[in-house]
PDB file of C-alpha atoms in Angstrom:
ATOM      1  CA  UNK A   2      10.944  72.029  13.570  1.00 85.00           C
ATOM      2  CA  UNK A   3      11.267  72.380  17.351  1.00 90.00           C
ATOM      3  CA  UNK A   4       7.484  72.172  17.610  1.00 91.00           C
ATOM      4  CA  UNK A   5       7.407  69.013  15.496  1.00 92.00           C
ATOM      5  CA  UNK A   6      10.014  67.390  17.724  1.00 95.00           C
ATOM      6  CA  UNK A   7       8.115  68.375  20.854  1.00 95.00           C
ATOM      7  CA  UNK A   8       4.920  66.912  19.440  1.00 94.00           C
ATOM      8  CA  UNK A   9       6.738  63.739  18.403  1.00 96.00           C
ATOM      9  CA  UNK A  10       8.177  63.361  21.895  1.00 96.00           C
ATOM     10  CA  UNK A  11       4.740  63.873  23.383  1.00 96.00           C
ATOM     11  CA  UNK A  12       3.275  61.122  21.170  1.00 96.00           C
ATOM     12  CA  UNK A  13       6.192  58.868  22.088  1.00 96.00           C
ATOM     13  CA  UNK A  14       5.567  59.450  25.791  1.00 97.00           C
ATOM     14  CA  UNK A  15       1.890  58.567  25.391  1.00 97.00           C
ATOM     15  CA  UNK A  16       2.913  55.408  23.544  1.00 97.00           C
ATOM     16  CA  UNK A  17       5.366  54.471  26.296  1.00 96.00           C
ATOM     17  CA  UNK A  18       2.694  54.967  28.950  1.00 96.00           C
ATOM     18  CA  UNK A  19       0.097  52.936  27.057  1.00 96.00           C
ATOM     19  CA  UNK A  20       2.395  50.098  26.056  1.00 95.00           C
ATOM     20  CA  UNK A  21       3.866  49.741  29.535  1.00 94.00           C
ATOM     21  CA  UNK A  22       0.522  49.808  31.279  1.00 94.00           C
ATOM     22  CA  UNK A  23      -1.064  47.354  28.838  1.00 92.00           C
ATOM     23  CA  UNK A  24       1.908  45.028  29.135  1.00 92.00           C
ATOM     24  CA  UNK A  25       1.604  45.056  32.906  1.00 90.00           C
ATOM     25  CA  UNK A  26      -1.954  43.700  32.822  1.00 87.00           C
ATOM     26  CA  UNK A  27      -2.343  41.808  29.551  1.00 82.00           C
ATOM     27  CA  UNK A  28      -2.513  38.020  29.485  1.00 77.00           C
ATOM     28  CA  UNK A  29      -0.012  38.057  26.627  1.00 80.00           C
ATOM     29  CA  UNK A  30       2.482  40.180  28.498  1.00 86.00           C
ATOM     30  CA  UNK A  31       6.201  39.674  28.074  1.00 90.00           C
ATOM     31  CA  UNK A  32       9.019  40.746  30.396  1.00 90.00           C
ATOM     32  CA  UNK A  33      10.431  44.172  29.590  1.00 92.00           C
ATOM     33  CA  UNK A  34      13.878  42.661  29.416  1.00 91.00           C
ATOM     34  CA  UNK A  35      13.700  39.322  27.642  1.00 87.00           C
ATOM     35  CA  UNK A  36      16.013  36.372  27.174  1.00 85.00           C
ATOM     36  CA  UNK A  37      17.099  35.770  23.623  1.00 87.00           C
ATOM     37  CA  UNK A  38      19.643  33.307  22.282  1.00 83.00           C
ATOM     38  CA  UNK A  39      22.970  34.956  21.604  1.00 76.00           C
ATOM     39  CA  UNK A  40      23.929  32.408  18.945  1.00 67.00           C
ATOM     40  CA  UNK A  41      23.309  32.631  15.242  1.00 66.00           C
ATOM     41  CA  UNK A  42      21.093  30.261  13.313  1.00 68.00           C
ATOM     42  CA  UNK A  43      18.531  30.056  16.088  1.00 76.00           C
ATOM     43  CA  UNK A  44      15.716  30.403  13.580  1.00 76.00           C
ATOM     44  CA  UNK A  45      16.408  27.072  11.889  1.00 80.00           C
ATOM     45  CA  UNK A  46      13.839  24.429  12.736  1.00 84.00           C
ATOM     46  CA  UNK A  47      15.146  20.995  13.606  1.00 84.00           C
ATOM     47  CA  UNK A  48      12.910  18.036  12.779  1.00 85.00           C
ATOM     48  CA  UNK A  49      13.338  14.351  13.498  1.00 85.00           C
ATOM     49  CA  UNK A  50      13.536  12.158  10.391  1.00 83.00           C
ATOM     50  CA  UNK A  51      10.453  10.278  11.533  1.00 85.00           C
ATOM     51  CA  UNK A  52       8.278  13.393  11.623  1.00 85.00           C
ATOM     52  CA  UNK A  53       5.117  12.970   9.584  1.00 85.00           C
ATOM     53  CA  UNK A  54       2.427  15.151   8.152  1.00 86.00           C
ATOM     54  CA  UNK A  55      -0.126  15.096  10.925  1.00 88.00           C
ATOM     55  CA  UNK A  56       2.444  15.786  13.648  1.00 92.00           C
ATOM     56  CA  UNK A  57       2.313  18.882  15.825  1.00 94.00           C
ATOM     57  CA  UNK A  58       4.332  21.830  14.461  1.00 93.00           C
ATOM     58  CA  UNK A  59       8.050  21.988  15.132  1.00 93.00           C
ATOM     59  CA  UNK A  60       9.498  25.268  16.357  1.00 93.00           C
ATOM     60  CA  UNK A  61      12.968  26.784  16.281  1.00 91.00           C
ATOM     61  CA  UNK A  62      15.042  27.900  19.241  1.00 92.00           C
ATOM     62  CA  UNK A  63      14.049  31.524  18.818  1.00 89.00           C
ATOM     63  CA  UNK A  64      10.369  30.624  18.566  1.00 90.00           C
ATOM     64  CA  UNK A  65      10.746  28.606  21.771  1.00 93.00           C
ATOM     65  CA  UNK A  66      12.483  31.605  23.380  1.00 93.00           C
ATOM     66  CA  UNK A  67       9.593  33.824  22.269  1.00 91.00           C
ATOM     67  CA  UNK A  68       6.991  31.438  23.669  1.00 92.00           C
ATOM     68  CA  UNK A  69       8.986  31.097  26.882  1.00 93.00           C
ATOM     69  CA  UNK A  70       8.246  34.746  27.662  1.00 89.00           C
ATOM     70  CA  UNK A  71       4.502  34.353  27.429  1.00 85.00           C
ATOM     71  CA  UNK A  72       2.475  33.449  30.502  1.00 82.00           C
ATOM     72  CA  UNK A  73       0.123  31.241  28.488  1.00 85.00           C
ATOM     73  CA  UNK A  74       2.787  28.775  27.446  1.00 92.00           C
ATOM     74  CA  UNK A  75       3.848  25.710  29.429  1.00 94.00           C
ATOM     75  CA  UNK A  76       7.093  23.891  28.724  1.00 96.00           C
ATOM     76  CA  UNK A  77       7.046  20.113  29.088  1.00 96.00           C
ATOM     77  CA  UNK A  78      10.193  18.069  29.535  1.00 96.00           C
ATOM     78  CA  UNK A  79       9.556  14.599  28.098  1.00 95.00           C
ATOM     79  CA  UNK A  80      12.819  13.060  29.332  1.00 95.00           C
ATOM     80  CA  UNK A  81      13.232  10.744  32.300  1.00 94.00           C
ATOM     81  CA  UNK A  82      13.138  12.281  35.783  1.00 94.00           C
ATOM     82  CA  UNK A  83      16.874  11.659  36.177  1.00 94.00           C
ATOM     83  CA  UNK A  84      17.675  13.916  33.218  1.00 93.00           C
ATOM     84  CA  UNK A  85      15.059  16.423  34.283  1.00 95.00           C
ATOM     85  CA  UNK A  86      16.650  16.678  37.744  1.00 95.00           C
ATOM     86  CA  UNK A  87      20.107  17.348  36.308  1.00 94.00           C
ATOM     87  CA  UNK A  88      18.902  20.352  34.337  1.00 94.00           C
ATOM     88  CA  UNK A  89      15.800  21.631  32.619  1.00 96.00           C
ATOM     89  CA  UNK A  90      14.306  24.675  30.940  1.00 96.00           C
ATOM     90  CA  UNK A  91      13.258  27.007  33.710  1.00 95.00           C
ATOM     91  CA  UNK A  92       9.726  26.301  34.862  1.00 94.00           C
ATOM     92  CA  UNK A  93       9.308  23.167  32.713  1.00 96.00           C
ATOM     93  CA  UNK A  94       7.046  20.376  33.921  1.00 94.00           C
ATOM     94  CA  UNK A  95       8.328  16.813  33.783  1.00 95.00           C
ATOM     95  CA  UNK A  96       6.130  14.411  31.821  1.00 94.00           C
ATOM     96  CA  UNK A  97       8.427  11.541  30.858  1.00 95.00           C
ATOM     97  CA  UNK A  98       7.114   9.695  27.840  1.00 94.00           C
ATOM     98  CA  UNK A  99       8.644   6.420  29.009  1.00 93.00           C
ATOM     99  CA  UNK A 100       6.751   6.633  32.308  1.00 93.00           C
ATOM    100  CA  UNK A 101       3.608   8.109  30.882  1.00 91.00           C
ATOM    101  CA  UNK A 102       1.106   5.835  32.616  1.00 90.00           C
ATOM    102  CA  UNK A 103       2.492   6.784  35.986  1.00 91.00           C
ATOM    103  CA  UNK A 104       2.924  10.516  35.327  1.00 91.00           C
ATOM    104  CA  UNK A 105      -0.038  11.327  33.073  1.00 89.00           C
ATOM    105  CA  UNK A 106      -2.793  11.224  35.734  1.00 88.00           C
ATOM    106  CA  UNK A 107      -0.960  13.364  38.267  1.00 86.00           C
ATOM    107  CA  UNK A 108       0.572  15.851  35.807  1.00 87.00           C
ATOM    108  CA  UNK A 109      -1.967  16.332  33.036  1.00 84.00           C
ATOM    109  CA  UNK A 110      -4.898  16.680  35.446  1.00 80.00           C
ATOM    110  CA  UNK A 111      -4.093  20.348  35.915  1.00 78.00           C
ATOM    111  CA  UNK A 112      -3.608  21.126  32.246  1.00 86.00           C
ATOM    112  CA  UNK A 113      -5.682  23.737  30.502  1.00 88.00           C
ATOM    113  CA  UNK A 114      -6.541  23.038  26.875  1.00 87.00           C
ATOM    114  CA  UNK A 115      -6.501  26.744  26.093  1.00 87.00           C
ATOM    115  CA  UNK A 116      -2.800  27.027  26.882  1.00 90.00           C
ATOM    116  CA  UNK A 117       0.064  26.322  24.539  1.00 93.00           C
ATOM    117  CA  UNK A 118       2.412  23.457  25.319  1.00 96.00           C
ATOM    118  CA  UNK A 119       5.989  23.320  24.124  1.00 97.00           C
ATOM    119  CA  UNK A 120       7.439  19.828  24.407  1.00 96.00           C
ATOM    120  CA  UNK A 121      11.133  19.118  24.292  1.00 96.00           C
ATOM    121  CA  UNK A 122      13.660  16.445  25.159  1.00 94.00           C
ATOM    122  CA  UNK A 123      17.430  16.243  25.023  1.00 93.00           C
ATOM    123  CA  UNK A 124      17.913  17.427  21.458  1.00 88.00           C
ATOM    124  CA  UNK A 125      20.237  14.531  20.586  1.00 75.00           C
ATOM    125  CA  UNK A 126      18.293  12.175  18.347  1.00 81.00           C
ATOM    126  CA  UNK A 127      15.698  12.076  21.093  1.00 89.00           C
ATOM    127  CA  UNK A 128      12.191  11.482  19.803  1.00 90.00           C
ATOM    128  CA  UNK A 129      10.380  11.423  23.135  1.00 93.00           C
ATOM    129  CA  UNK A 130       9.122  14.964  22.496  1.00 94.00           C
ATOM    130  CA  UNK A 131       7.575  13.901  19.186  1.00 94.00           C
ATOM    131  CA  UNK A 132       5.934  10.838  20.727  1.00 94.00           C
ATOM    132  CA  UNK A 133       4.559  12.840  23.643  1.00 94.00           C
ATOM    133  CA  UNK A 134       3.398  15.562  21.264  1.00 94.00           C
ATOM    134  CA  UNK A 135       1.464  13.006  19.217  1.00 94.00           C
ATOM    135  CA  UNK A 136      -0.059  11.575  22.379  1.00 93.00           C
ATOM    136  CA  UNK A 137      -1.155  14.956  23.738  1.00 92.00           C
ATOM    137  CA  UNK A 138      -2.537  15.979  20.377  1.00 92.00           C
ATOM    138  CA  UNK A 139      -4.585  12.780  20.180  1.00 91.00           C
ATOM    139  CA  UNK A 140      -5.864  13.502  23.709  1.00 89.00           C
ATOM    140  CA  UNK A 141      -7.369  16.730  22.442  1.00 89.00           C
ATOM    141  CA  UNK A 142      -4.738  19.350  23.260  1.00 91.00           C
ATOM    142  CA  UNK A 143      -4.868  21.643  20.230  1.00 90.00           C
ATOM    143  CA  UNK A 144      -1.881  23.894  20.911  1.00 93.00           C
ATOM    144  CA  UNK A 145       1.082  21.540  20.992  1.00 95.00           C
ATOM    145  CA  UNK A 146       4.513  22.586  19.711  1.00 96.00           C
ATOM    146  CA  UNK A 147       7.651  20.490  19.563  1.00 95.00           C
ATOM    147  CA  UNK A 148      10.962  22.162  20.219  1.00 95.00           C
ATOM    148  CA  UNK A 149      13.211  19.516  18.758  1.00 93.00           C
ATOM    149  CA  UNK A 150      16.406  21.459  19.379  1.00 92.00           C
ATOM    150  CA  UNK A 151      15.609  20.668  22.980  1.00 94.00           C
ATOM    151  CA  UNK A 152      17.707  20.946  26.076  1.00 95.00           C
ATOM    152  CA  UNK A 153      20.986  20.981  24.148  1.00 92.00           C
ATOM    153  CA  UNK A 154      20.148  24.048  22.045  1.00 92.00           C
ATOM    154  CA  UNK A 155      18.519  25.822  24.966  1.00 94.00           C
ATOM    155  CA  UNK A 156      21.471  25.333  27.280  1.00 91.00           C
ATOM    156  CA  UNK A 157      23.996  26.238  24.605  1.00 89.00           C
ATOM    157  CA  UNK A 158      22.147  29.509  23.967  1.00 89.00           C
ATOM    158  CA  UNK A 159      22.441  30.308  27.687  1.00 89.00           C
ATOM    159  CA  UNK A 160      18.696  30.705  28.107  1.00 92.00           C
ATOM    160  CA  UNK A 161      17.137  30.371  31.582  1.00 93.00           C
ATOM    161  CA  UNK A 162      17.502  26.941  33.160  1.00 95.00           C
ATOM    162  CA  UNK A 163      16.874  25.279  36.498  1.00 94.00           C
ATOM    163  CA  UNK A 164      19.073  22.672  38.085  1.00 90.00           C
TER     164      UNK A 164
ATOM    165  CA  UNK B   1      -1.751  82.827 -16.563  1.00 43.00           C
ATOM    166  CA  UNK B   2       1.768  81.819 -17.108  1.00 43.00           C
ATOM    167  CA  UNK B   3       2.491  81.344 -13.459  1.00 46.00           C
ATOM    168  CA  UNK B   4       2.524  77.597 -13.952  1.00 46.00           C
ATOM    169  CA  UNK B   5       4.796  77.717 -16.959  1.00 47.00           C
ATOM    170  CA  UNK B   6       8.244  78.906 -17.702  1.00 49.00           C
ATOM    171  CA  UNK B   7       9.712  79.827 -21.023  1.00 50.00           C
ATOM    172  CA  UNK B   8       9.915  76.867 -23.363  1.00 51.00           C
ATOM    173  CA  UNK B   9       6.604  75.414 -22.271  1.00 53.00           C
ATOM    174  CA  UNK B  10       7.972  73.192 -19.511  1.00 61.00           C
ATOM    175  CA  UNK B  11       5.827  72.708 -16.457  1.00 67.00           C
ATOM    176  CA  UNK B  12       6.998  74.710 -13.505  1.00 75.00           C
ATOM    177  CA  UNK B  13       7.634  72.058 -10.883  1.00 76.00           C
ATOM    178  CA  UNK B  14       7.580  74.493  -8.011  1.00 78.00           C
ATOM    179  CA  UNK B  15       4.135  75.608  -8.998  1.00 83.00           C
ATOM    180  CA  UNK B  16       2.903  72.040  -9.330  1.00 84.00           C
ATOM    181  CA  UNK B  17       4.325  71.305  -5.902  1.00 83.00           C
ATOM    182  CA  UNK B  18       2.639  74.371  -4.454  1.00 84.00           C
ATOM    183  CA  UNK B  19      -0.666  73.140  -5.811  1.00 84.00           C
ATOM    184  CA  UNK B  20      -0.197  69.684  -4.336  1.00 85.00           C
ATOM    185  CA  UNK B  21       1.098  70.975  -1.017  1.00 83.00           C
ATOM    186  CA  UNK B  22      -1.749  73.433  -0.771  1.00 81.00           C
ATOM    187  CA  UNK B  23      -4.515  70.963  -1.560  1.00 85.00           C
ATOM    188  CA  UNK B  24      -6.610  70.287   1.532  1.00 86.00           C
ATOM    189  CA  UNK B  25      -8.446  67.323   0.050  1.00 90.00           C
ATOM    190  CA  UNK B  26      -5.316  65.620  -1.231  1.00 92.00           C
ATOM    191  CA  UNK B  27      -3.677  66.082   2.155  1.00 92.00           C
ATOM    192  CA  UNK B  28      -6.727  64.689   3.920  1.00 93.00           C
ATOM    193  CA  UNK B  29      -6.861  61.622   1.636  1.00 94.00           C
ATOM    194  CA  UNK B  30      -3.179  60.913   2.135  1.00 95.00           C
ATOM    195  CA  UNK B  31      -3.539  61.396   5.902  1.00 95.00           C
ATOM    196  CA  UNK B  32      -6.368  58.870   6.097  1.00 96.00           C
ATOM    197  CA  UNK B  33      -4.500  56.404   3.909  1.00 97.00           C
ATOM    198  CA  UNK B  34      -1.166  56.678   5.757  1.00 97.00           C
ATOM    199  CA  UNK B  35      -2.833  56.761   9.171  1.00 97.00           C
ATOM    200  CA  UNK B  36      -4.900  53.679   8.381  1.00 97.00           C
ATOM    201  CA  UNK B  37      -1.786  51.809   7.257  1.00 96.00           C
ATOM    202  CA  UNK B  38      -0.014  52.600  10.523  1.00 97.00           C
ATOM    203  CA  UNK B  39      -3.021  51.660  12.648  1.00 97.00           C
ATOM    204  CA  UNK B  40      -3.559  48.439  10.722  1.00 96.00           C
ATOM    205  CA  UNK B  41       0.141  47.585  10.973  1.00 95.00           C
ATOM    206  CA  UNK B  42       0.148  47.991  14.734  1.00 96.00           C
ATOM    207  CA  UNK B  43      -2.822  45.825  15.734  1.00 95.00           C
ATOM    208  CA  UNK B  44      -1.391  42.350  15.197  1.00 93.00           C
ATOM    209  CA  UNK B  45       1.904  43.299  16.834  1.00 94.00           C
ATOM    210  CA  UNK B  46       0.202  44.748  19.899  1.00 94.00           C
ATOM    211  CA  UNK B  47      -1.855  41.562  20.244  1.00 91.00           C
ATOM    212  CA  UNK B  48       1.162  39.241  19.916  1.00 90.00           C
ATOM    213  CA  UNK B  49       4.105  40.905  21.663  1.00 91.00           C
ATOM    214  CA  UNK B  50       6.129  37.715  22.077  1.00 89.00           C
ATOM    215  CA  UNK B  51       5.871  36.807  18.398  1.00 89.00           C
ATOM    216  CA  UNK B  52       6.703  40.330  17.330  1.00 92.00           C
ATOM    217  CA  UNK B  53       9.697  40.340  19.679  1.00 92.00           C
ATOM    218  CA  UNK B  54      10.952  37.222  17.933  1.00 89.00           C
ATOM    219  CA  UNK B  55      10.698  38.985  14.580  1.00 90.00           C
ATOM    220  CA  UNK B  56      12.617  41.962  15.994  1.00 92.00           C
ATOM    221  CA  UNK B  57      15.204  39.505  17.295  1.00 89.00           C
ATOM    222  CA  UNK B  58      15.502  37.996  13.816  1.00 85.00           C
ATOM    223  CA  UNK B  59      16.388  41.355  12.324  1.00 88.00           C
ATOM    224  CA  UNK B  60      19.646  41.128  14.308  1.00 87.00           C
ATOM    225  CA  UNK B  61      19.749  44.900  14.707  1.00 91.00           C
ATOM    226  CA  UNK B  62      18.530  45.530  18.245  1.00 91.00           C
ATOM    227  CA  UNK B  63      20.682  44.480  21.228  1.00 91.00           C
ATOM    228  CA  UNK B  64      19.106  41.399  22.838  1.00 88.00           C
ATOM    229  CA  UNK B  65      18.467  43.216  26.133  1.00 90.00           C
ATOM    230  CA  UNK B  66      16.384  45.855  24.356  1.00 94.00           C
ATOM    231  CA  UNK B  67      14.390  43.587  22.054  1.00 93.00           C
ATOM    232  CA  UNK B  68      11.319  43.299  24.274  1.00 94.00           C
ATOM    233  CA  UNK B  69      11.184  47.000  25.097  1.00 95.00           C
ATOM    234  CA  UNK B  70      11.478  47.804  21.419  1.00 96.00           C
ATOM    235  CA  UNK B  71       8.837  45.238  20.448  1.00 95.00           C
ATOM    236  CA  UNK B  72       6.439  46.541  23.083  1.00 96.00           C
ATOM    237  CA  UNK B  73       6.883  50.177  22.218  1.00 97.00           C
ATOM    238  CA  UNK B  74       7.167  50.339  18.427  1.00 97.00           C
ATOM    239  CA  UNK B  75       3.615  49.170  17.590  1.00 97.00           C
ATOM    240  CA  UNK B  76       2.158  51.661  20.063  1.00 97.00           C
ATOM    241  CA  UNK B  77       4.049  54.503  18.430  1.00 97.00           C
ATOM    242  CA  UNK B  78       2.723  53.277  15.078  1.00 97.00           C
ATOM    243  CA  UNK B  79      -0.812  53.198  16.443  1.00 97.00           C
ATOM    244  CA  UNK B  80      -0.617  56.623  18.095  1.00 97.00           C
ATOM    245  CA  UNK B  81       1.073  58.211  15.084  1.00 97.00           C
ATOM    246  CA  UNK B  82      -1.616  56.733  12.816  1.00 97.00           C
ATOM    247  CA  UNK B  83      -4.449  58.018  14.987  1.00 97.00           C
ATOM    248  CA  UNK B  84      -2.903  61.468  15.424  1.00 96.00           C
ATOM    249  CA  UNK B  85      -2.260  61.798  11.692  1.00 95.00           C
ATOM    250  CA  UNK B  86      -5.877  61.020  10.871  1.00 95.00           C
ATOM    251  CA  UNK B  87      -7.610  63.127  13.484  1.00 94.00           C
ATOM    252  CA  UNK B  88      -5.078  65.920  13.134  1.00 92.00           C
ATOM    253  CA  UNK B  89      -3.884  66.393  16.692  1.00 91.00           C
ATOM    254  CA  UNK B  90      -0.170  67.122  16.823  1.00 92.00           C
ATOM    255  CA  UNK B  91      -0.246  66.056  13.197  1.00 91.00           C
ATOM    256  CA  UNK B  92       3.160  67.495  12.334  1.00 92.00           C
ATOM    257  CA  UNK B  93       4.871  65.594  15.110  1.00 94.00           C
ATOM    258  CA  UNK B  94       3.010  62.423  14.186  1.00 96.00           C
ATOM    259  CA  UNK B  95       4.072  62.809  10.557  1.00 96.00           C
ATOM    260  CA  UNK B  96       7.672  63.309  11.677  1.00 96.00           C
ATOM    261  CA  UNK B  97       7.486  60.085  13.701  1.00 97.00           C
ATOM    262  CA  UNK B  98       5.872  58.211  10.824  1.00 97.00           C
ATOM    263  CA  UNK B  99       8.560  59.375   8.385  1.00 97.00           C
ATOM    264  CA  UNK B 100      11.328  58.373  10.771  1.00 97.00           C
ATOM    265  CA  UNK B 101       9.750  54.969  11.342  1.00 97.00           C
ATOM    266  CA  UNK B 102       9.369  54.232   7.636  1.00 97.00           C
ATOM    267  CA  UNK B 103      12.915  55.438   7.044  1.00 96.00           C
ATOM    268  CA  UNK B 104      14.236  53.124   9.749  1.00 96.00           C
ATOM    269  CA  UNK B 105      12.210  50.197   8.326  1.00 95.00           C
ATOM    270  CA  UNK B 106      13.805  50.858   4.952  1.00 95.00           C
ATOM    271  CA  UNK B 107      17.274  50.932   6.509  1.00 95.00           C
ATOM    272  CA  UNK B 108      16.602  47.757   8.529  1.00 94.00           C
ATOM    273  CA  UNK B 109      15.296  45.871   5.494  1.00 92.00           C
ATOM    274  CA  UNK B 110      18.204  47.093   3.337  1.00 93.00           C
ATOM    275  CA  UNK B 111      20.792  45.985   5.874  1.00 92.00           C
ATOM    276  CA  UNK B 112      19.315  42.505   5.918  1.00 88.00           C
ATOM    277  CA  UNK B 113      19.027  42.470   2.140  1.00 87.00           C
ATOM    278  CA  UNK B 114      22.765  43.224   1.949  1.00 88.00           C
ATOM    279  CA  UNK B 115      23.515  40.656   4.635  1.00 84.00           C
ATOM    280  CA  UNK B 116      21.564  38.105   2.653  1.00 78.00           C
ATOM    281  CA  UNK B 117      19.458  37.152   5.657  1.00 74.00           C
ATOM    282  CA  UNK B 118      15.928  36.156   4.817  1.00 72.00           C
ATOM    283  CA  UNK B 119      13.841  37.783   7.507  1.00 76.00           C
ATOM    284  CA  UNK B 120      10.190  37.840   8.298  1.00 77.00           C
ATOM    285  CA  UNK B 121       8.972  41.351   7.729  1.00 81.00           C
ATOM    286  CA  UNK B 122       6.738  41.759  10.755  1.00 82.00           C
ATOM    287  CA  UNK B 123       5.305  44.721   8.905  1.00 84.00           C
ATOM    288  CA  UNK B 124       1.580  44.080   9.057  1.00 82.00           C
ATOM    289  CA  UNK B 125       1.338  40.796  10.882  1.00 81.00           C
ATOM    290  CA  UNK B 126       3.459  38.531  13.010  1.00 80.00           C
ATOM    291  CA  UNK B 127       2.620  35.576  10.779  1.00 76.00           C
ATOM    292  CA  UNK B 128       5.551  33.926   9.055  1.00 68.00           C
ATOM    293  CA  UNK B 129       3.276  33.339   6.071  1.00 65.00           C
ATOM    294  CA  UNK B 130       3.345  37.036   5.253  1.00 65.00           C
ATOM    295  CA  UNK B 131       5.467  37.989   2.288  1.00 62.00           C
ATOM    296  CA  UNK B 132       9.187  37.991   2.934  1.00 66.00           C
ATOM    297  CA  UNK B 133      10.434  39.204  -0.437  1.00 82.00           C
ATOM    298  CA  UNK B 134      12.600  42.066   0.764  1.00 84.00           C
ATOM    299  CA  UNK B 135      12.657  43.906  -2.571  1.00 87.00           C
ATOM    300  CA  UNK B 136       8.871  44.182  -2.771  1.00 87.00           C
ATOM    301  CA  UNK B 137       8.744  45.172   0.897  1.00 89.00           C
ATOM    302  CA  UNK B 138      11.289  47.898   0.190  1.00 92.00           C
ATOM    303  CA  UNK B 139       9.292  49.224  -2.742  1.00 93.00           C
ATOM    304  CA  UNK B 140       6.203  49.318  -0.535  1.00 93.00           C
ATOM    305  CA  UNK B 141       8.063  51.193   2.182  1.00 95.00           C
ATOM    306  CA  UNK B 142       9.558  53.694  -0.249  1.00 96.00           C
ATOM    307  CA  UNK B 143       6.048  54.416  -1.529  1.00 96.00           C
ATOM    308  CA  UNK B 144       4.916  54.986   2.031  1.00 96.00           C
ATOM    309  CA  UNK B 145       7.917  57.210   2.676  1.00 97.00           C
ATOM    310  CA  UNK B 146       6.997  59.375  -0.314  1.00 96.00           C
ATOM    311  CA  UNK B 147       3.518  59.841   1.154  1.00 96.00           C
ATOM    312  CA  UNK B 148       4.814  60.717   4.627  1.00 96.00           C
ATOM    313  CA  UNK B 149       7.304  63.190   3.126  1.00 95.00           C
ATOM    314  CA  UNK B 150       4.422  64.739   1.204  1.00 94.00           C
ATOM    315  CA  UNK B 151       2.507  65.137   4.471  1.00 94.00           C
ATOM    316  CA  UNK B 152       5.617  66.547   6.117  1.00 93.00           C
ATOM    317  CA  UNK B 153       5.776  69.397   3.613  1.00 91.00           C
ATOM    318  CA  UNK B 154       2.053  69.750   3.035  1.00 89.00           C
ATOM    319  CA  UNK B 155       0.768  73.209   3.902  1.00 83.00           C
ATOM    320  CA  UNK B 156      -2.804  72.091   4.482  1.00 83.00           C
ATOM    321  CA  UNK B 157      -4.206  73.167   7.821  1.00 80.00           C
ATOM    322  CA  UNK B 158      -7.806  72.097   7.319  1.00 79.00           C
ATOM    323  CA  UNK B 159      -9.565  69.061   8.775  1.00 82.00           C
ATOM    324  CA  UNK B 160      -7.354  69.050  11.850  1.00 79.00           C
ATOM    325  CA  UNK B 161      -8.663  69.035  15.391  1.00 78.00           C
ATOM    326  CA  UNK B 162      -5.669  70.785  16.864  1.00 68.00           C
ATOM    327  CA  UNK B 163      -2.788  72.589  15.272  1.00 57.00           C
TER     328      UNK B 163
END
C-alpha cells in the first residue's frame, strides 16, 4: 500500500510539472488563480427579446468569466464612451455602437479574425451589444459572443473591472 | 477437481475471483481499455483549460480560488494515469489514482444529483452538447470503478515495463 501511494504521488508530481509548464507557454493558458463569480445562477444565459436565429451566440456570466481568462479573447464594450469611462470590464476595448462610424476605423483596424470577441453593454435592456455583434459578424468576424448580462452582472459578481 | 466447487454444487466465488485476478490477458485488456478511457477523457480538457475550468466551477464543489489549479491539474493526472496503466510503469500507483478519481467523480455527480443541479459533465469533452443525464453518467462511472477496482486487486504482473 505504501508503495502504491508513493507511485501515485510520483505520478501526481509529474502531472503537476507538466500541467504547470504547459500552462506557462500555451496560447490557451489561464491564470493559476482565476476569477469566478461568487453568486449563484451565473450559468443562466440572458437573451434580449429581439434576438433572432442568425444572431451570434449568447453566453452566460460564467462563460464570460471563463473566456475572460483566456489570452485569445477580447472584450468589447459597446456602450458610449461616457459609460465606458465610469467603469468597464478589465481590459475591454470601447467600440460604441452609436458612434460606430467614428470608432470603427481606429478600433477595428487592429482586430484579428482568429480571436474571439465578447461584446457586452450595460445589461439593462441594452441591445447595443446585439447590434454590434450582428455588425461584426456581417463584417466577417466568425467568433463573436454576446454577453447580455453585461456590465451589471459582471460588476455584481465582483469580477475584475477598471474605472 | 473440486477446487472450484463447494458442497452443494455452488460455484466457489473465491476460486472464480482467483482465476480472474490471475489472468494476464484479462488484466491487459482491462488496462488498455481503462487507460484509453482516461487518456481520451483528458485530451479535450487539456486543450480547453478555460472551458473546463468553467465546468469545474459549475460543479460548485471546488473553492473559487482553487478552480483553475484543479482544472489545470486534473486532466494531466488523468492522462498520466492512463498512460502509466497501459504501459505498466508504476501501474499500481496509477490504478490507485484512477480509482480515486472515478470515486470522486461519482461523489461529485451524486452530490449534484441530490442538489438537483443540472451540470455539464465535463467527463470526455468540454462541450455543453455532451450528455448531461446524471444517472447515465453515474452508471458509466460505476462501471469504470468496477474495472479499476479489478485492476487494483489483479495479481497479473505480465506485460508491464516496470514493477
